[in-house]
């Protein structure tokens, strides 16, 4: 039964009947089955349509290296046969922290886009380059400032005003301290909240050097340079695994949340509390970004923001 179920998942069986690929496998072998299966998949593309509204549309499944680069410089909006991405100040800032350059991003988009680089995108790249590093998040040693674990500072104190009055950040209890705002939560929580609120922030170490965000500070292995599609695919999967917890259950859970957001589904999420106990919320997810789920609690009729790392189960309702 297990073998039959796996064969169905691979498209070799439909119930008890072999598919075209399944019949080819039985009669002519693996190569024939591969050829039959290959014809059923859409052809990969290596071009996008870059729009003046800062969105990018892939007219088909992107080849691994282009998709990997797009994910570095843009946010994924939909994952479908024709996926869409969106560049923003926050996504470009994230790419610059990861080692990209504005000129490199511009050259990549010019070479990849079938519609060229629209003027709004050019303006965004130039403006982001000028503002890069103007808002910085850092960690505070416990006890240095009573009740504060992190901060966000600005090169111009006026840049902090929107953060101080932003309702989306009210739960952080930000406290003004000269050219910075202090926060009672950790650096990672503060950074994720600001990214989710679409502020272009970077993180810095104790001496003011820009460093990757907390969850990405693990050393990445060497990337393999190859024209082999299979090698590039494995490289893409490994790079994703280096940036996210190596837990397929976690990846599946996040996929369920993405679908709930997209389809506006009501779901029950189980959340693990700091004391080890679990609590369930009946919610309608609104967005998933920066490692946090924003959703409307259907029972309490309030908006909740939940850390995805604390969610242990998602059940459709």
mmCIF file of C-alpha atoms in Angstrom:
data_model
loop_
_atom_site.group_PDB
_atom_site.id
_atom_site.type_symbol
_atom_site.label_atom_id
_atom_site.label_comp_id
_atom_site.label_asym_id
_atom_site.label_seq_id
_atom_site.Cartn_x
_atom_site.Cartn_y
_atom_site.Cartn_z
ATOM 1 C CA UNK A 1 0.000 0.000 0.000
ATOM 2 C CA UNK A 2 2.837 2.374 0.829
ATOM 3 C CA UNK A 3 4.482 1.732 -2.550
ATOM 4 C CA UNK A 4 1.166 2.248 -4.361
ATOM 5 C CA UNK A 5 0.593 5.531 -2.527
ATOM 6 C CA UNK A 6 4.080 6.755 -3.438
ATOM 7 C CA UNK A 7 3.474 5.760 -7.064
ATOM 8 C CA UNK A 8 0.265 7.843 -7.051
ATOM 9 C CA UNK A 9 2.121 10.825 -5.617
ATOM 10 C CA UNK A 10 4.740 10.477 -8.355
ATOM 11 C CA UNK A 11 2.042 10.329 -11.044
ATOM 12 C CA UNK A 12 2.791 6.735 -12.001
ATOM 13 C CA UNK A 13 -0.575 5.358 -10.897
ATOM 14 C CA UNK A 14 -4.155 6.568 -10.790
ATOM 15 C CA UNK A 15 -5.892 4.200 -8.448
ATOM 16 C CA UNK A 16 -4.977 0.795 -9.849
ATOM 17 C CA UNK A 17 -4.358 2.065 -13.393
ATOM 18 C CA UNK A 18 -0.862 3.004 -14.600
ATOM 19 C CA UNK A 19 -0.499 6.463 -16.075
ATOM 20 C CA UNK A 20 1.280 7.062 -19.393
ATOM 21 C CA UNK A 21 4.541 7.500 -17.492
ATOM 22 C CA UNK A 22 3.797 4.465 -15.329
ATOM 23 C CA UNK A 23 3.158 2.282 -18.372
ATOM 24 C CA UNK A 24 6.341 3.552 -20.000
ATOM 25 C CA UNK A 25 8.275 2.703 -16.836
ATOM 26 C CA UNK A 26 6.967 -0.873 -16.831
ATOM 27 C CA UNK A 27 7.457 -1.467 -20.564
ATOM 28 C CA UNK A 28 10.480 0.598 -21.600
ATOM 29 C CA UNK A 29 12.254 1.620 -18.399
ATOM 30 C CA UNK A 30 13.162 4.755 -16.475
ATOM 31 C CA UNK A 31 14.350 6.876 -19.412
ATOM 32 C CA UNK A 32 11.066 6.418 -21.277
ATOM 33 C CA UNK A 33 9.104 7.256 -18.128
ATOM 34 C CA UNK A 34 11.176 10.392 -17.650
ATOM 35 C CA UNK A 35 10.500 11.508 -21.230
ATOM 36 C CA UNK A 36 6.753 10.909 -20.800
ATOM 37 C CA UNK A 37 6.717 12.844 -17.531
ATOM 38 C CA UNK A 38 8.864 15.700 -18.862
ATOM 39 C CA UNK A 39 6.306 16.473 -21.546
ATOM 40 C CA UNK A 40 3.673 17.122 -18.855
ATOM 41 C CA UNK A 41 5.638 19.838 -17.083
ATOM 42 C CA UNK A 42 5.618 23.472 -18.230
ATOM 43 C CA UNK A 43 8.795 24.768 -19.808
ATOM 44 C CA UNK A 44 11.018 26.803 -17.502
ATOM 45 C CA UNK A 45 11.631 30.443 -18.377
ATOM 46 C CA UNK A 46 14.478 32.819 -17.587
ATOM 47 C CA UNK A 47 12.717 36.152 -18.156
ATOM 48 C CA UNK A 48 10.256 38.308 -16.209
ATOM 49 C CA UNK A 49 7.956 41.248 -16.891
ATOM 50 C CA UNK A 50 9.008 44.120 -14.615
ATOM 51 C CA UNK A 51 6.143 46.574 -14.117
ATOM 52 C CA UNK A 52 6.063 50.312 -13.218
ATOM 53 C CA UNK A 53 4.095 49.408 -10.051
ATOM 54 C CA UNK A 54 7.262 47.616 -8.812
ATOM 55 C CA UNK A 55 5.823 44.147 -9.390
ATOM 56 C CA UNK A 56 7.484 41.449 -11.480
ATOM 57 C CA UNK A 57 5.611 38.666 -13.243
ATOM 58 C CA UNK A 58 7.209 35.409 -14.328
ATOM 59 C CA UNK A 59 5.352 34.039 -17.407
ATOM 60 C CA UNK A 60 6.152 30.511 -16.278
ATOM 61 C CA UNK A 61 8.237 28.617 -13.711
ATOM 62 C CA UNK A 62 11.579 30.383 -13.429
ATOM 63 C CA UNK A 63 14.842 28.525 -13.800
ATOM 64 C CA UNK A 64 16.451 27.970 -10.407
ATOM 65 C CA UNK A 65 19.200 30.600 -10.639
ATOM 66 C CA UNK A 66 16.820 33.395 -11.719
ATOM 67 C CA UNK A 67 14.255 32.481 -9.075
ATOM 68 C CA UNK A 68 16.991 32.429 -6.432
ATOM 69 C CA UNK A 69 18.180 35.906 -7.431
ATOM 70 C CA UNK A 70 14.628 37.294 -7.539
ATOM 71 C CA UNK A 71 13.981 36.017 -4.022
ATOM 72 C CA UNK A 72 17.104 37.857 -2.859
ATOM 73 C CA UNK A 73 15.995 41.237 -4.193
ATOM 74 C CA UNK A 74 12.183 41.016 -4.069
ATOM 75 C CA UNK A 75 9.354 39.610 -1.973
ATOM 76 C CA UNK A 76 7.343 36.676 -3.336
ATOM 77 C CA UNK A 77 3.669 37.645 -3.612
ATOM 78 C CA UNK A 78 2.240 34.526 -5.249
ATOM 79 C CA UNK A 79 3.739 31.119 -5.957
ATOM 80 C CA UNK A 80 1.921 29.707 -8.960
ATOM 81 C CA UNK A 81 2.600 28.690 -12.536
ATOM 82 C CA UNK A 82 3.094 32.401 -13.214
ATOM 83 C CA UNK A 83 4.550 33.684 -9.948
ATOM 84 C CA UNK A 84 4.678 37.346 -8.975
ATOM 85 C CA UNK A 85 7.322 39.235 -7.023
ATOM 86 C CA UNK A 86 7.500 42.797 -5.706
ATOM 87 C CA UNK A 87 10.584 44.936 -5.201
ATOM 88 C CA UNK A 88 10.487 47.445 -2.372
ATOM 89 C CA UNK A 89 12.843 49.554 -0.308
ATOM 90 C CA UNK A 90 12.811 46.842 2.360
ATOM 91 C CA UNK A 91 13.588 44.023 -0.103
ATOM 92 C CA UNK A 92 16.396 45.970 -1.788
ATOM 93 C CA UNK A 93 17.824 46.842 1.636
ATOM 94 C CA UNK A 94 17.742 43.154 2.568
ATOM 95 C CA UNK A 95 19.615 42.324 -0.637
ATOM 96 C CA UNK A 96 22.256 44.979 0.038
ATOM 97 C CA UNK A 97 22.843 43.524 3.506
ATOM 98 C CA UNK A 98 23.265 40.090 1.897
ATOM 99 C CA UNK A 99 26.065 41.419 -0.337
ATOM 100 C CA UNK A 100 24.242 42.655 -3.433
ATOM 101 C CA UNK A 101 25.050 46.047 -4.961
ATOM 102 C CA UNK A 102 22.621 48.492 -6.534
ATOM 103 C CA UNK A 103 24.518 48.349 -9.833
ATOM 104 C CA UNK A 104 24.459 44.550 -9.735
ATOM 105 C CA UNK A 105 20.701 44.508 -9.086
ATOM 106 C CA UNK A 106 20.095 47.019 -11.884
ATOM 107 C CA UNK A 107 22.190 44.995 -14.350
ATOM 108 C CA UNK A 108 20.392 41.767 -13.403
ATOM 109 C CA UNK A 109 16.950 43.319 -13.850
ATOM 110 C CA UNK A 110 17.951 44.909 -17.167
ATOM 111 C CA UNK A 111 19.187 41.551 -18.463
ATOM 112 C CA UNK A 112 16.207 39.566 -17.141
ATOM 113 C CA UNK A 113 13.236 41.881 -17.710
ATOM 114 C CA UNK A 114 11.403 41.696 -21.035
ATOM 115 C CA UNK A 115 10.045 45.181 -20.344
ATOM 116 C CA UNK A 116 13.323 46.845 -19.365
ATOM 117 C CA UNK A 117 13.743 48.629 -16.034
ATOM 118 C CA UNK A 118 10.814 51.063 -15.533
ATOM 119 C CA UNK A 119 11.608 54.528 -14.222
ATOM 120 C CA UNK A 120 9.902 53.929 -10.819
ATOM 121 C CA UNK A 121 12.223 50.966 -10.264
ATOM 122 C CA UNK A 122 15.238 53.106 -11.181
ATOM 123 C CA UNK A 123 14.117 55.727 -8.659
ATOM 124 C CA UNK A 124 13.615 53.056 -6.010
ATOM 125 C CA UNK A 125 17.135 51.677 -6.498
ATOM 126 C CA UNK A 126 18.753 55.112 -6.321
ATOM 127 C CA UNK A 127 16.699 56.215 -3.304
ATOM 128 C CA UNK A 128 17.349 52.974 -1.426
ATOM 129 C CA UNK A 129 21.089 53.271 -2.054
ATOM 130 C CA UNK A 130 21.077 56.776 -0.587
ATOM 131 C CA UNK A 131 19.039 55.773 2.474
ATOM 132 C CA UNK A 132 20.749 52.422 3.086
ATOM 133 C CA UNK A 133 21.741 52.050 6.738
ATOM 134 C CA UNK A 134 19.838 55.134 7.938
ATOM 135 C CA UNK A 135 17.725 52.967 10.292
ATOM 136 C CA UNK A 136 19.666 50.405 12.315
ATOM 137 C CA UNK A 137 18.582 47.815 14.851
ATOM 138 C CA UNK A 138 20.959 46.503 17.491
ATOM 139 C CA UNK A 139 21.032 44.437 20.657
ATOM 140 C CA UNK A 140 21.560 45.783 24.173
ATOM 141 C CA UNK A 141 23.249 43.755 26.864
ATOM 142 C CA UNK A 142 20.780 42.953 29.669
ATOM 143 C CA UNK A 143 21.131 45.492 32.444
ATOM 144 C CA UNK A 144 22.799 48.223 30.358
ATOM 145 C CA UNK A 145 19.475 50.020 30.024
ATOM 146 C CA UNK A 146 16.919 48.817 32.542
ATOM 147 C CA UNK A 147 14.064 46.960 30.845
ATOM 148 C CA UNK A 148 15.458 47.257 27.302
ATOM 149 C CA UNK A 149 16.983 44.504 25.175
ATOM 150 C CA UNK A 150 17.288 46.225 21.790
ATOM 151 C CA UNK A 151 17.151 49.551 19.987
ATOM 152 C CA UNK A 152 16.572 51.165 16.634
ATOM 153 C CA UNK A 153 18.640 54.253 15.859
ATOM 154 C CA UNK A 154 18.707 56.703 12.987
ATOM 155 C CA UNK A 155 21.329 58.866 11.317
ATOM 156 C CA UNK A 156 18.707 61.634 11.461
ATOM 157 C CA UNK A 157 16.546 61.685 14.604
ATOM 158 C CA UNK A 158 13.594 62.873 12.499
ATOM 159 C CA UNK A 159 13.480 59.448 10.835
ATOM 160 C CA UNK A 160 12.370 57.957 14.159
ATOM 161 C CA UNK A 161 9.196 60.027 14.366
ATOM 162 C CA UNK A 162 7.099 57.770 12.058
ATOM 163 C CA UNK A 163 8.157 54.714 14.095
ATOM 164 C CA UNK A 164 7.270 56.340 17.415
ATOM 165 C CA UNK A 165 3.685 57.068 16.330
ATOM 166 C CA UNK A 166 3.034 54.050 14.097
ATOM 167 C CA UNK A 167 0.033 52.086 15.524
ATOM 168 C CA UNK A 168 1.427 48.889 14.001
ATOM 169 C CA UNK A 169 4.427 49.178 16.354
ATOM 170 C CA UNK A 170 2.505 50.155 19.505
ATOM 171 C CA UNK A 171 2.924 46.700 21.050
ATOM 172 C CA UNK A 172 6.714 47.167 21.050
ATOM 173 C CA UNK A 173 6.477 49.956 23.667
ATOM 174 C CA UNK A 174 9.246 51.958 22.008
ATOM 175 C CA UNK A 175 10.830 54.580 24.300
ATOM 176 C CA UNK A 176 12.711 57.606 22.945
ATOM 177 C CA UNK A 177 16.376 57.901 23.970
ATOM 178 C CA UNK A 178 18.102 60.626 21.953
ATOM 179 C CA UNK A 179 18.614 59.462 18.379
ATOM 180 C CA UNK A 180 17.286 55.996 19.089
ATOM 181 C CA UNK A 181 14.190 54.162 20.307
ATOM 182 C CA UNK A 182 14.589 51.503 22.986
ATOM 183 C CA UNK A 183 12.596 48.273 22.978
ATOM 184 C CA UNK A 184 11.947 45.747 25.738
ATOM 185 C CA UNK A 185 11.981 42.866 23.243
ATOM 186 C CA UNK A 186 14.946 41.147 21.607
ATOM 187 C CA UNK A 187 16.744 42.421 18.548
ATOM 188 C CA UNK A 188 15.150 39.728 16.381
ATOM 189 C CA UNK A 189 11.595 40.582 17.477
ATOM 190 C CA UNK A 190 12.203 44.302 16.912
ATOM 191 C CA UNK A 191 13.785 43.741 13.499
ATOM 192 C CA UNK A 192 10.978 41.408 12.341
ATOM 193 C CA UNK A 193 8.287 43.844 13.500
ATOM 194 C CA UNK A 194 9.887 46.740 11.627
ATOM 195 C CA UNK A 195 10.317 44.684 8.458
ATOM 196 C CA UNK A 196 6.691 43.536 8.669
ATOM 197 C CA UNK A 197 5.669 47.203 8.975
ATOM 198 C CA UNK A 198 7.728 47.811 5.784
ATOM 199 C CA UNK A 199 10.533 49.901 7.259
ATOM 200 C CA UNK A 200 13.885 49.531 5.501
ATOM 201 C CA UNK A 201 16.063 48.614 8.478
ATOM 202 C CA UNK A 202 19.388 46.852 8.871
ATOM 203 C CA UNK A 203 21.006 45.269 11.908
ATOM 204 C CA UNK A 204 24.356 46.281 13.358
ATOM 205 C CA UNK A 205 26.812 44.821 15.833
ATOM 206 C CA UNK A 206 28.238 46.447 18.965
ATOM 207 C CA UNK A 207 30.694 48.589 16.970
ATOM 208 C CA UNK A 208 28.172 49.778 14.379
ATOM 209 C CA UNK A 209 29.069 47.442 11.511
ATOM 210 C CA UNK A 210 26.098 46.306 9.414
ATOM 211 C CA UNK A 211 25.556 42.559 9.828
ATOM 212 C CA UNK A 212 22.950 40.062 8.567
ATOM 213 C CA UNK A 213 19.686 39.787 10.546
ATOM 214 C CA UNK A 214 19.846 37.491 13.611
ATOM 215 C CA UNK A 215 18.385 34.394 11.994
ATOM 216 C CA UNK A 216 20.744 34.600 9.009
ATOM 217 C CA UNK A 217 24.029 34.826 10.880
ATOM 218 C CA UNK A 218 24.990 31.229 10.313
ATOM 219 C CA UNK A 219 27.911 30.842 7.957
ATOM 220 C CA UNK A 220 26.747 29.675 4.550
ATOM 221 C CA UNK A 221 28.623 26.941 2.726
ATOM 222 C CA UNK A 222 30.338 27.573 -0.585
ATOM 223 C CA UNK A 223 27.997 27.846 -3.551
ATOM 224 C CA UNK A 224 28.640 25.575 -6.506
ATOM 225 C CA UNK A 225 29.011 27.216 -9.897
ATOM 226 C CA UNK A 226 27.547 24.997 -12.578
ATOM 227 C CA UNK A 227 25.400 25.017 -15.704
ATOM 228 C CA UNK A 228 23.793 21.723 -14.669
ATOM 229 C CA UNK A 229 20.101 22.335 -13.854
ATOM 230 C CA UNK A 230 20.074 19.551 -11.269
ATOM 231 C CA UNK A 231 23.091 21.034 -9.470
ATOM 232 C CA UNK A 232 21.497 24.489 -9.486
ATOM 233 C CA UNK A 233 18.273 23.069 -8.078
ATOM 234 C CA UNK A 234 20.111 21.348 -5.229
ATOM 235 C CA UNK A 235 22.056 24.563 -4.615
ATOM 236 C CA UNK A 236 18.787 26.525 -4.451
ATOM 237 C CA UNK A 237 17.281 24.081 -1.953
ATOM 238 C CA UNK A 238 20.412 24.155 0.190
ATOM 239 C CA UNK A 239 20.514 27.957 0.245
ATOM 240 C CA UNK A 240 16.918 27.975 1.403
ATOM 241 C CA UNK A 241 17.713 25.423 4.085
ATOM 242 C CA UNK A 242 20.610 27.555 5.320
ATOM 243 C CA UNK A 243 18.307 30.526 5.798
ATOM 244 C CA UNK A 244 15.420 28.645 7.421
ATOM 245 C CA UNK A 245 15.199 25.912 10.060
ATOM 246 C CA UNK A 246 16.061 22.516 8.576
ATOM 247 C CA UNK A 247 12.636 21.136 9.400
ATOM 248 C CA UNK A 248 10.334 19.895 6.665
ATOM 249 C CA UNK A 249 7.430 19.944 9.129
ATOM 250 C CA UNK A 250 8.045 23.635 9.713
ATOM 251 C CA UNK A 251 8.183 24.324 5.973
ATOM 252 C CA UNK A 252 4.862 22.507 5.488
ATOM 253 C CA UNK A 253 3.302 24.492 8.336
ATOM 254 C CA UNK A 254 4.405 27.781 6.778
ATOM 255 C CA UNK A 255 3.017 26.639 3.430
ATOM 256 C CA UNK A 256 -0.359 26.025 5.104
ATOM 257 C CA UNK A 257 -0.292 29.534 6.548
ATOM 258 C CA UNK A 258 0.582 31.017 3.139
ATOM 259 C CA UNK A 259 -2.407 29.235 1.589
ATOM 260 C CA UNK A 260 -4.669 30.418 4.405
ATOM 261 C CA UNK A 261 -3.581 34.018 3.800
ATOM 262 C CA UNK A 262 -4.027 33.714 0.042
ATOM 263 C CA UNK A 263 -7.457 32.058 0.221
ATOM 264 C CA UNK A 264 -8.654 34.009 3.286
ATOM 265 C CA UNK A 265 -9.342 30.761 5.121
ATOM 266 C CA UNK A 266 -10.269 30.575 8.780
ATOM 267 C CA UNK A 267 -7.945 28.180 10.620
ATOM 268 C CA UNK A 268 -7.160 27.036 14.128
ATOM 269 C CA UNK A 269 -3.527 27.652 15.083
ATOM 270 C CA UNK A 270 -1.892 26.022 18.084
ATOM 271 C CA UNK A 271 0.674 28.270 19.751
ATOM 272 C CA UNK A 272 3.351 27.084 22.194
ATOM 273 C CA UNK A 273 3.626 29.508 25.135
ATOM 274 C CA UNK A 274 6.895 30.238 27.003
ATOM 275 C CA UNK A 275 5.790 27.981 29.896
ATOM 276 C CA UNK A 276 5.476 25.023 27.504
ATOM 277 C CA UNK A 277 1.685 24.965 27.384
ATOM 278 C CA UNK A 278 -0.326 25.255 24.147
ATOM 279 C CA UNK A 279 -3.218 27.561 23.356
ATOM 280 C CA UNK A 280 -5.487 27.486 20.302
ATOM 281 C CA UNK A 281 -6.750 30.521 18.386
ATOM 282 C CA UNK A 282 -9.450 30.581 15.722
ATOM 283 C CA UNK A 283 -8.049 33.128 13.281
ATOM 284 C CA UNK A 284 -8.335 34.489 9.776
ATOM 285 C CA UNK A 285 -4.722 35.089 8.617
ATOM 286 C CA UNK A 286 -4.082 38.450 6.954
ATOM 287 C CA UNK A 287 -0.340 38.412 6.243
ATOM 288 C CA UNK A 288 2.805 36.363 6.794
ATOM 289 C CA UNK A 289 6.088 38.277 6.853
ATOM 290 C CA UNK A 290 9.260 38.612 8.865
ATOM 291 C CA UNK A 291 8.598 35.357 10.727
ATOM 292 C CA UNK A 292 5.300 36.633 12.147
ATOM 293 C CA UNK A 293 1.654 35.889 11.340
ATOM 294 C CA UNK A 294 -0.836 38.753 11.498
ATOM 295 C CA UNK A 295 -4.404 37.518 11.820
ATOM 296 C CA UNK A 296 -7.887 38.441 13.042
ATOM 297 C CA UNK A 297 -8.964 36.445 16.100
ATOM 298 C CA UNK A 298 -12.527 35.397 15.230
ATOM 299 C CA UNK A 299 -13.505 34.654 18.843
ATOM 300 C CA UNK A 300 -12.064 37.752 20.555
ATOM 301 C CA UNK A 301 -12.534 39.989 17.477
ATOM 302 C CA UNK A 302 -9.063 41.490 17.819
ATOM 303 C CA UNK A 303 -5.962 41.453 15.650
ATOM 304 C CA UNK A 304 -3.124 39.200 16.809
ATOM 305 C CA UNK A 305 0.490 39.003 15.694
ATOM 306 C CA UNK A 306 1.955 35.573 16.377
ATOM 307 C CA UNK A 307 5.572 34.422 15.939
ATOM 308 C CA UNK A 308 5.581 31.605 13.398
ATOM 309 C CA UNK A 309 8.286 29.831 15.405
ATOM 310 C CA UNK A 310 5.764 29.359 18.240
ATOM 311 C CA UNK A 311 3.012 27.892 16.023
ATOM 312 C CA UNK A 312 2.968 24.109 16.307
ATOM 313 C CA UNK A 313 -0.082 23.188 14.215
ATOM 314 C CA UNK A 314 -2.505 24.641 11.679
ATOM 315 C CA UNK A 315 -5.950 23.076 11.216
ATOM 316 C CA UNK A 316 -8.480 24.253 8.574
ATOM 317 C CA UNK A 317 -11.878 25.155 10.008
#
